[in-house]
PDB file of N, CA and C in Angstrom:
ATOM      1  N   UNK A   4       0.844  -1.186   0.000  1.00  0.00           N
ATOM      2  CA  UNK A   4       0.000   0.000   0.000  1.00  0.00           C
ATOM      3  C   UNK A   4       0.878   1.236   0.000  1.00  0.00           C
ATOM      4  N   UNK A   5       0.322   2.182  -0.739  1.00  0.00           N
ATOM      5  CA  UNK A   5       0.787   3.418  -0.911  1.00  0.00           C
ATOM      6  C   UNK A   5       0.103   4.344  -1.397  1.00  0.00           C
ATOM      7  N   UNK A   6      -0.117   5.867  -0.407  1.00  0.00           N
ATOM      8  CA  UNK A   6      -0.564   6.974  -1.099  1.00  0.00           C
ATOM      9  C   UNK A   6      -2.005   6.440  -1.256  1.00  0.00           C
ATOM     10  N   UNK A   7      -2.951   5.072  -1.017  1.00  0.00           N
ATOM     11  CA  UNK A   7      -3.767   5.124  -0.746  1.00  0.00           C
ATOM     12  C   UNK A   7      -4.443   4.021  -2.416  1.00  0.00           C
ATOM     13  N   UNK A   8      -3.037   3.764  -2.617  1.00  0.00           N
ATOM     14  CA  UNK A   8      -2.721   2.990  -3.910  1.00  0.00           C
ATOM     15  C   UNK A   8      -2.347   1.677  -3.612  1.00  0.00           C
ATOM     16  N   UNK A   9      -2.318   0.709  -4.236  1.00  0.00           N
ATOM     17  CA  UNK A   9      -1.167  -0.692  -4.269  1.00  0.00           C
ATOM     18  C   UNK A   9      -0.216  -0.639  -5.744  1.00  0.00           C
ATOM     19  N   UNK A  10       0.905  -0.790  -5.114  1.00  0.00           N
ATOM     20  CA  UNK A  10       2.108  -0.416  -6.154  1.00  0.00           C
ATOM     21  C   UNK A  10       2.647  -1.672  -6.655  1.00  0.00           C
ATOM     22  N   UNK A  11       2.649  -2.484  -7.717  1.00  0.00           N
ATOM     23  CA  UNK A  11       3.099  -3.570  -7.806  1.00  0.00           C
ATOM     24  C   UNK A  11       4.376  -3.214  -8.926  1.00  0.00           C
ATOM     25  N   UNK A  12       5.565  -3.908  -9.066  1.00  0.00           N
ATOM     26  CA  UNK A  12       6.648  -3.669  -9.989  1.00  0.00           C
ATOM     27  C   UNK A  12       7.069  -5.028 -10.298  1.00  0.00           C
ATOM     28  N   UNK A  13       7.018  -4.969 -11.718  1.00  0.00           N
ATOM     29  CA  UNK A  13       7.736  -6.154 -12.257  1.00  0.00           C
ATOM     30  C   UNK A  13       8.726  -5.686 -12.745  1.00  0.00           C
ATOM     31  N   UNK A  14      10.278  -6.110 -12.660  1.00  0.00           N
ATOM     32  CA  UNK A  14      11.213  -5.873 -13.246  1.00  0.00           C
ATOM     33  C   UNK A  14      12.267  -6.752 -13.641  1.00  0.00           C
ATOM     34  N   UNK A  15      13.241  -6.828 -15.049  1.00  0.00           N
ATOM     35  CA  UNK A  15      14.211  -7.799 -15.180  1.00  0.00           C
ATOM     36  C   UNK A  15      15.441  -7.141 -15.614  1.00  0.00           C
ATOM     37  N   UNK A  16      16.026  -8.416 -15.871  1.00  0.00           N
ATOM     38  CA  UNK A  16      17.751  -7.724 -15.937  1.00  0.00           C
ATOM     39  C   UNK A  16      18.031  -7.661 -17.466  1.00  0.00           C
ATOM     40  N   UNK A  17      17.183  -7.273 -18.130  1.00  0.00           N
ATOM     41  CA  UNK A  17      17.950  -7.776 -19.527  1.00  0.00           C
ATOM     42  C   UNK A  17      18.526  -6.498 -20.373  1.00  0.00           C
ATOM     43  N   UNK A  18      18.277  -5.852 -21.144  1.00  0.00           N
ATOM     44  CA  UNK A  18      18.597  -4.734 -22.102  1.00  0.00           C
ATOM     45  C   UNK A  18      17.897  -3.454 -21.767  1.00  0.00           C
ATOM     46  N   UNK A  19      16.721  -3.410 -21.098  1.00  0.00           N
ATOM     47  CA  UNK A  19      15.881  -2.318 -21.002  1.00  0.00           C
ATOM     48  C   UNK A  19      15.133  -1.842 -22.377  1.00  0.00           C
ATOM     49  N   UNK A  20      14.641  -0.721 -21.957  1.00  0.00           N
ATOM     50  CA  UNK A  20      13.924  -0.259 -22.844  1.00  0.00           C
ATOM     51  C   UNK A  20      14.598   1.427 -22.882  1.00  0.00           C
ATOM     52  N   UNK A  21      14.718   1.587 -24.226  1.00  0.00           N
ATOM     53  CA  UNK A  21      15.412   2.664 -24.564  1.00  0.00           C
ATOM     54  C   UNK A  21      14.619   3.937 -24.712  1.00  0.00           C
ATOM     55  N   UNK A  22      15.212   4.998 -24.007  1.00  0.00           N
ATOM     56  CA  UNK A  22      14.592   6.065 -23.600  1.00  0.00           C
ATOM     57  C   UNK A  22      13.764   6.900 -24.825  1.00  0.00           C
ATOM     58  N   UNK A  23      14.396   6.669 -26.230  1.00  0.00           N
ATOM     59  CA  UNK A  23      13.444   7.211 -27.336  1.00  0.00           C
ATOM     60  C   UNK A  23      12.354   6.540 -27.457  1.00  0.00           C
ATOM     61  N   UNK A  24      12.066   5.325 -27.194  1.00  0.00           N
ATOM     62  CA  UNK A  24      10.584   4.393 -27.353  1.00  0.00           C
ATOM     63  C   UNK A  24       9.758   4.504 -26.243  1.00  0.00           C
ATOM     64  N   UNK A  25      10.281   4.985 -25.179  1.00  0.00           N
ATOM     65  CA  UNK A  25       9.425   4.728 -23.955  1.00  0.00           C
ATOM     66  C   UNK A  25       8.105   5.322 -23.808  1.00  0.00           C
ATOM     67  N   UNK A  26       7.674   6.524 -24.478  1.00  0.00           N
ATOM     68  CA  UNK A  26       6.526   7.174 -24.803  1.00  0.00           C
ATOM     69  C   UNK A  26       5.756   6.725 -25.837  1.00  0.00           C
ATOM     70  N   UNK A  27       6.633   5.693 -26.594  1.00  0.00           N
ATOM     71  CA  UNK A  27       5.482   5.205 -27.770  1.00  0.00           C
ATOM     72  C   UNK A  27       5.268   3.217 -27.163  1.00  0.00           C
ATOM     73  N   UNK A  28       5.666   3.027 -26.559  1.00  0.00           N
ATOM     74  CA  UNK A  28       5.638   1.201 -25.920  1.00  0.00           C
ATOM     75  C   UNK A  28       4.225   1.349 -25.527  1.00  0.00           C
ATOM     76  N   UNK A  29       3.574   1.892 -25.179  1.00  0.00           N
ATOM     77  CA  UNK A  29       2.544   1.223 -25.019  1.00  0.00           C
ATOM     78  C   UNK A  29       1.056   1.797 -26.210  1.00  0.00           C
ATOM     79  N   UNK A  30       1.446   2.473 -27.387  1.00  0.00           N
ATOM     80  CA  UNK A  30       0.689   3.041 -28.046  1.00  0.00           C
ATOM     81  C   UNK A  30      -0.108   1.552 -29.297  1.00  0.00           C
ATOM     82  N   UNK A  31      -0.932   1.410 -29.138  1.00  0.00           N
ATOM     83  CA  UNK A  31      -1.520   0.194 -30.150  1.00  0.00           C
ATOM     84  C   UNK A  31      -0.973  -0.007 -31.108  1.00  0.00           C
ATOM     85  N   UNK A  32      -0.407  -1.349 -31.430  1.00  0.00           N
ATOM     86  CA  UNK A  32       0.231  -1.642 -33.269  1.00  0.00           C
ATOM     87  C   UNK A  32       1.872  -1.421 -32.619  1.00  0.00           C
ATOM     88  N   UNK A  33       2.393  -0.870 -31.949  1.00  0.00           N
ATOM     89  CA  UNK A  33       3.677  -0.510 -31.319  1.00  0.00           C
ATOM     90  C   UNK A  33       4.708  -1.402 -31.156  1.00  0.00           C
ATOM     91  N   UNK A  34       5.501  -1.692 -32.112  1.00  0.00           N
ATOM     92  CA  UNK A  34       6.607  -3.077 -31.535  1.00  0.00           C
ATOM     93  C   UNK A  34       7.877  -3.023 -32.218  1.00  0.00           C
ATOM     94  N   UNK A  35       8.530  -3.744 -31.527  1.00  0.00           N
ATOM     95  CA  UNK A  35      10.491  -3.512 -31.732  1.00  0.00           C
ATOM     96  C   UNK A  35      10.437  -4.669 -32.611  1.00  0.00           C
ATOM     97  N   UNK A  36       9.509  -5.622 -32.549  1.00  0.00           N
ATOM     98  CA  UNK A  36       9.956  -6.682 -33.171  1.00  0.00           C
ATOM     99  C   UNK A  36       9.337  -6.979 -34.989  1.00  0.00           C
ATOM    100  N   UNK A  37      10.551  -7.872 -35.316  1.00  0.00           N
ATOM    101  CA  UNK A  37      10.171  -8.111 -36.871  1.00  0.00           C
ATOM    102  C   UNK A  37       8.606  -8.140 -37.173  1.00  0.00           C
ATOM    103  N   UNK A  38       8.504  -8.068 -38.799  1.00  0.00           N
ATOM    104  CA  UNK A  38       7.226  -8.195 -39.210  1.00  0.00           C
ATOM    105  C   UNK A  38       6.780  -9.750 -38.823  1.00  0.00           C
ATOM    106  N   UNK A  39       5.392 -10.128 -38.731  1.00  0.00           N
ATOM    107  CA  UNK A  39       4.408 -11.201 -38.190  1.00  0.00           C
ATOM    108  C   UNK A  39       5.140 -12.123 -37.139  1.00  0.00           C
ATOM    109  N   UNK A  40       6.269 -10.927 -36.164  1.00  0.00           N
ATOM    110  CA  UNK A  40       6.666 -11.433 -34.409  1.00  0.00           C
ATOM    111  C   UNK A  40       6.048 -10.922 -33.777  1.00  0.00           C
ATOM    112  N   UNK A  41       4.875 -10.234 -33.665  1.00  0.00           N
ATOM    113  CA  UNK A  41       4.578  -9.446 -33.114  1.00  0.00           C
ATOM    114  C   UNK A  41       3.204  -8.219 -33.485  1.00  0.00           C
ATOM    115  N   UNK A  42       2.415  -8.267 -32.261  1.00  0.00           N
ATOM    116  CA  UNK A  42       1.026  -7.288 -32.997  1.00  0.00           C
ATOM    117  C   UNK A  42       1.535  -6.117 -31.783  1.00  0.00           C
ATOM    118  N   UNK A  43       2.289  -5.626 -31.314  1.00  0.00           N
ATOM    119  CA  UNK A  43       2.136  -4.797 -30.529  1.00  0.00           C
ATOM    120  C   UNK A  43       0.969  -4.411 -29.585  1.00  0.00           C
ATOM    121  N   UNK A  44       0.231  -5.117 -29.482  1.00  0.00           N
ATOM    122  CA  UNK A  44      -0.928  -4.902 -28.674  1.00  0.00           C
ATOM    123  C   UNK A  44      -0.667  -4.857 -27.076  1.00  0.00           C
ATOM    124  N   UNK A  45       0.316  -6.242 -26.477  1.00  0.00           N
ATOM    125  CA  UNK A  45       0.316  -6.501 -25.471  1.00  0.00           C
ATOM    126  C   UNK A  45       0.256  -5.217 -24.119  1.00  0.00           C
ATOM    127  N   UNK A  46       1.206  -4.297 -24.332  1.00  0.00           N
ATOM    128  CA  UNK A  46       1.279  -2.774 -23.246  1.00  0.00           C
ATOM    129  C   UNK A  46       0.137  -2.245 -23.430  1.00  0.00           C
ATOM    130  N   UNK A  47      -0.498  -2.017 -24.903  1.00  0.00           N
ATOM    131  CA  UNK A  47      -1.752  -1.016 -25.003  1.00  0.00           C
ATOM    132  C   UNK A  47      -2.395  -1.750 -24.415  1.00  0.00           C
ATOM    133  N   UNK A  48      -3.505  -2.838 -24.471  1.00  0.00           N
ATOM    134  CA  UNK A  48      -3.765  -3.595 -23.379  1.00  0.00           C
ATOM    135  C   UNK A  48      -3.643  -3.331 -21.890  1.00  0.00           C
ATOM    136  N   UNK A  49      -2.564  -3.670 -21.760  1.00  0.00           N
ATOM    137  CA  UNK A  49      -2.205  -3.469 -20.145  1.00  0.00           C
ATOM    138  C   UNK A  49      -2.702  -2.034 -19.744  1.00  0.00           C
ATOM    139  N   UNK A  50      -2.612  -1.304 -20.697  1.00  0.00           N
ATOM    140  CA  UNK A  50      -2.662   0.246 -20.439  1.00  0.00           C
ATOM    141  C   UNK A  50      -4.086   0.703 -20.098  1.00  0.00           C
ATOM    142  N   UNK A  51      -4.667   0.148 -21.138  1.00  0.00           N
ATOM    143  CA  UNK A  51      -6.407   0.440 -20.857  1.00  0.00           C
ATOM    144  C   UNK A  51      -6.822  -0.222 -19.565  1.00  0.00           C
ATOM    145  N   UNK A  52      -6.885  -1.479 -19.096  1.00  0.00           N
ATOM    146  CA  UNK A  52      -6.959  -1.919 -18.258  1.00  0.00           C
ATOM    147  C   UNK A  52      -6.602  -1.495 -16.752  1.00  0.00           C
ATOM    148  N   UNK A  53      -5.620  -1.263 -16.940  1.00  0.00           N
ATOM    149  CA  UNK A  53      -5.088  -0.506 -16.080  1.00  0.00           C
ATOM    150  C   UNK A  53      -5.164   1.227 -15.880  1.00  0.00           C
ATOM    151  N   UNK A  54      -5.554   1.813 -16.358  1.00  0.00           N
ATOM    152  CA  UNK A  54      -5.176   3.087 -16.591  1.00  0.00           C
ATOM    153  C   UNK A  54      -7.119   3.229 -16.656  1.00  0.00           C
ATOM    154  N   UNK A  55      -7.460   2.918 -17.731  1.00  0.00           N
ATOM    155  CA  UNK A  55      -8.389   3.386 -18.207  1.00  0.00           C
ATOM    156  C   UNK A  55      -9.892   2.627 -17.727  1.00  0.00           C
ATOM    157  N   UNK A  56      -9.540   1.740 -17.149  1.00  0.00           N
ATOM    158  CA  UNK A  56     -10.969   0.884 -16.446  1.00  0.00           C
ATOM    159  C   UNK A  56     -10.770   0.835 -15.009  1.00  0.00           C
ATOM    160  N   UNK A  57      -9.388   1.078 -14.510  1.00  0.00           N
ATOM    161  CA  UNK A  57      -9.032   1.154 -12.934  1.00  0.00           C
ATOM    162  C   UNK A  57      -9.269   2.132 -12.368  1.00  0.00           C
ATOM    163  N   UNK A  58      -8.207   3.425 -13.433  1.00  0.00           N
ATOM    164  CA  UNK A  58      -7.753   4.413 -12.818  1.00  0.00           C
ATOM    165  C   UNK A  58      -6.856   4.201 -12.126  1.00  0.00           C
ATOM    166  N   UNK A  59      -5.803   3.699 -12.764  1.00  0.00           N
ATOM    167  CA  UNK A  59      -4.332   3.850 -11.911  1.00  0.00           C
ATOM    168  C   UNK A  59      -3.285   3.834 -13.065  1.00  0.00           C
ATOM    169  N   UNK A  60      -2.179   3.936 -12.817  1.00  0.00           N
ATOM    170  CA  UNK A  60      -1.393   4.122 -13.939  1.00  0.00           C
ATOM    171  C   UNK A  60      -0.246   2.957 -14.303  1.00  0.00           C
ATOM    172  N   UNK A  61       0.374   3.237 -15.330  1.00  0.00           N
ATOM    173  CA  UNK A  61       1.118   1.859 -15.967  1.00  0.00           C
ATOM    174  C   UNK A  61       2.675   2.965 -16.141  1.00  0.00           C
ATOM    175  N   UNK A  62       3.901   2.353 -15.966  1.00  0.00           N
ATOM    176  CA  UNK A  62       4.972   3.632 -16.010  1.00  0.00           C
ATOM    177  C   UNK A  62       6.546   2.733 -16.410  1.00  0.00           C
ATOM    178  N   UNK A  63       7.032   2.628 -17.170  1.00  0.00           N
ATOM    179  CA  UNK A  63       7.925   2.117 -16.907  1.00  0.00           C
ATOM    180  C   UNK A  63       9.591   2.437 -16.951  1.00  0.00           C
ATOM    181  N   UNK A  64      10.861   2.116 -16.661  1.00  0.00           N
ATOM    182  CA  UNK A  64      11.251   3.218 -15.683  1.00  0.00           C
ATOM    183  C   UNK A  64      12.717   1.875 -16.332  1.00  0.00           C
ATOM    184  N   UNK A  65      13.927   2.434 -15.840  1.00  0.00           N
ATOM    185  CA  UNK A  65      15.288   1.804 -15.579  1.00  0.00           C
ATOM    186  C   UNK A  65      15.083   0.698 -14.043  1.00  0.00           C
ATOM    187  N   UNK A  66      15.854  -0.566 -14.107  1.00  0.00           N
ATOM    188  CA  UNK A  66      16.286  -1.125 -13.174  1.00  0.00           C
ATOM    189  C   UNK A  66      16.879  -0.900 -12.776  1.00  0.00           C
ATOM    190  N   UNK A  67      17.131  -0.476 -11.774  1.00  0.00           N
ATOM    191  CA  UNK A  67      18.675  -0.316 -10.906  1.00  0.00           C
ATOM    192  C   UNK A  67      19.450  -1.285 -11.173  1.00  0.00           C
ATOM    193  N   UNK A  68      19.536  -2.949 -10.878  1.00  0.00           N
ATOM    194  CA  UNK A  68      20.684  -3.762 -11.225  1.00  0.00           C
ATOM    195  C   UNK A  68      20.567  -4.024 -13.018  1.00  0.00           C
ATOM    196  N   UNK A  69      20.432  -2.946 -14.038  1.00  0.00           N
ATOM    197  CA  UNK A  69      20.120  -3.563 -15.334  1.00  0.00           C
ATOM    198  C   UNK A  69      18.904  -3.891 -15.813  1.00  0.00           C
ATOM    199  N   UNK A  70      18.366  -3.780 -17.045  1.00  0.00           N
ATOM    200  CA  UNK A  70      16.937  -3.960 -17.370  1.00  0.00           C
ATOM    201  C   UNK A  70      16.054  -2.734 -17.091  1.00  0.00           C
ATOM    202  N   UNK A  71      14.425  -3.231 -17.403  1.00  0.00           N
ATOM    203  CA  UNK A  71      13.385  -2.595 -16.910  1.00  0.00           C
ATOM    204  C   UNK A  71      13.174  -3.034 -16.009  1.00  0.00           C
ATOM    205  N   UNK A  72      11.279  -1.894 -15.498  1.00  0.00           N
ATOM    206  CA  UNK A  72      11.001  -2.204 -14.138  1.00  0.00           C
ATOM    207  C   UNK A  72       9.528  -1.518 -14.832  1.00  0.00           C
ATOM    208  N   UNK A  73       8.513  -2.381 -15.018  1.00  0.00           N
ATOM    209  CA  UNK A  73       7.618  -1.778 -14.610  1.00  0.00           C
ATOM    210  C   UNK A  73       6.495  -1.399 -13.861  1.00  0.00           C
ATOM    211  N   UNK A  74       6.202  -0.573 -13.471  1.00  0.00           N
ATOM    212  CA  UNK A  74       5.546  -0.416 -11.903  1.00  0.00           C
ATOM    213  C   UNK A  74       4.013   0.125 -12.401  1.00  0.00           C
ATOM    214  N   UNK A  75       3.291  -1.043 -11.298  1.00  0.00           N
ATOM    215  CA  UNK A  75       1.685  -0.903 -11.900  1.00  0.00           C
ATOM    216  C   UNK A  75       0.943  -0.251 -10.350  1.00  0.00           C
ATOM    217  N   UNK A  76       0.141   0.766 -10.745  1.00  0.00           N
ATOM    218  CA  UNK A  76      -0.308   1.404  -9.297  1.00  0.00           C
ATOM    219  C   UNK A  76      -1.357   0.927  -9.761  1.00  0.00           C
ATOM    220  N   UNK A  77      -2.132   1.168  -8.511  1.00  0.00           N
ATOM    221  CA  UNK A  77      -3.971   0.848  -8.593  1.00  0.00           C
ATOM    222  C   UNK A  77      -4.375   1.302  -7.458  1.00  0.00           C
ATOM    223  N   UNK A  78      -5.903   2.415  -7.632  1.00  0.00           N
ATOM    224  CA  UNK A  78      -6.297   2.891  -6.208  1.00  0.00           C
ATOM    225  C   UNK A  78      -6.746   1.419  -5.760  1.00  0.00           C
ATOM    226  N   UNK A  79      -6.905   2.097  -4.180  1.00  0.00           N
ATOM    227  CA  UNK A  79      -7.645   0.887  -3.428  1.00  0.00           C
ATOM    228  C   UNK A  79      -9.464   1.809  -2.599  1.00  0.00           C
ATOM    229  N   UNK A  80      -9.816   0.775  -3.541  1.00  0.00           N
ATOM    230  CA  UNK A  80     -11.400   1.336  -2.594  1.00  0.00           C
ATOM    231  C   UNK A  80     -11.480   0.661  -1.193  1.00  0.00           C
ATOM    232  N   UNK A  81     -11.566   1.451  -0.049  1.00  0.00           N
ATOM    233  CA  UNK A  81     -11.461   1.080   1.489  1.00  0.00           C
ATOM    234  C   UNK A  81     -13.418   0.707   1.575  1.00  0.00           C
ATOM    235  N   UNK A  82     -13.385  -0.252   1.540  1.00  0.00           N
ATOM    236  CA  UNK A  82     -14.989  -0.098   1.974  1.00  0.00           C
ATOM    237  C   UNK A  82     -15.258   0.228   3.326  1.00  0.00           C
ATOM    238  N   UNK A  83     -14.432   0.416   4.015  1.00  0.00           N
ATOM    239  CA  UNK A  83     -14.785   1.001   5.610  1.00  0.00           C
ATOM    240  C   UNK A  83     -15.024   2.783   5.428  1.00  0.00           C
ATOM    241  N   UNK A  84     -14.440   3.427   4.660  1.00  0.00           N
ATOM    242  CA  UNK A  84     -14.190   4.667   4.328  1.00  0.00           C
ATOM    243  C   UNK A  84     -15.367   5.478   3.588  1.00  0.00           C
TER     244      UNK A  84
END
C-alpha cells in the first residue's frame, strides 16, 4: 500500500527499454519486433486496463541492477471509508 494505492513492480535484468521508445511502448500496433513477431498490442492492453478501467497508472522506468522495471499502481477502494 501506498498513497492510498497498491504499487506492484515487475522488473528484469535484460537490455531495457530505450529512452526514445518509452513514450510510444505502449501506443496500439507498437513493436520492436520483426514483421508477423509481433502485434504490438500486449502494453496497449495493459494500459487500458489498467489506466483506463481502474484508474491507476502503468509507467515504466530503468532497473537499478540492469533492465526494466515496470511499476503498476492501482487505487484501493477502502470499503470502511
Amino acid at each position: 500500500r501506498r498513497h492510498g494505492a497498491v504499487e506492484i513492480r515487475v522488473a528484469d535484468s535484460g537490455t531495457g527499454v530505450p529512452e526514445a521508445i518509452r513514450e510510444k511502448i505502449f501506443d496500439p500496433f507498437f513493436t520492436t519486433k520483426e514483421v508477423g513477431k509481433g502485434t504490438g498490442q500486449g502494453l496497449a492492453i495493459c494500459r487500458d486496463v489498467v489506466v483506463t478501467k481502474h484508474g491507476g497508472s502503468l509507467e515504466v522506468a530503468d532497473n537499478d541492477g540492469g533492465g526494466a522495471v515496470f511499476i503498476v499502481c492501482l487505487p484501493i477502494n477502502d470499503p470502511a471509508s
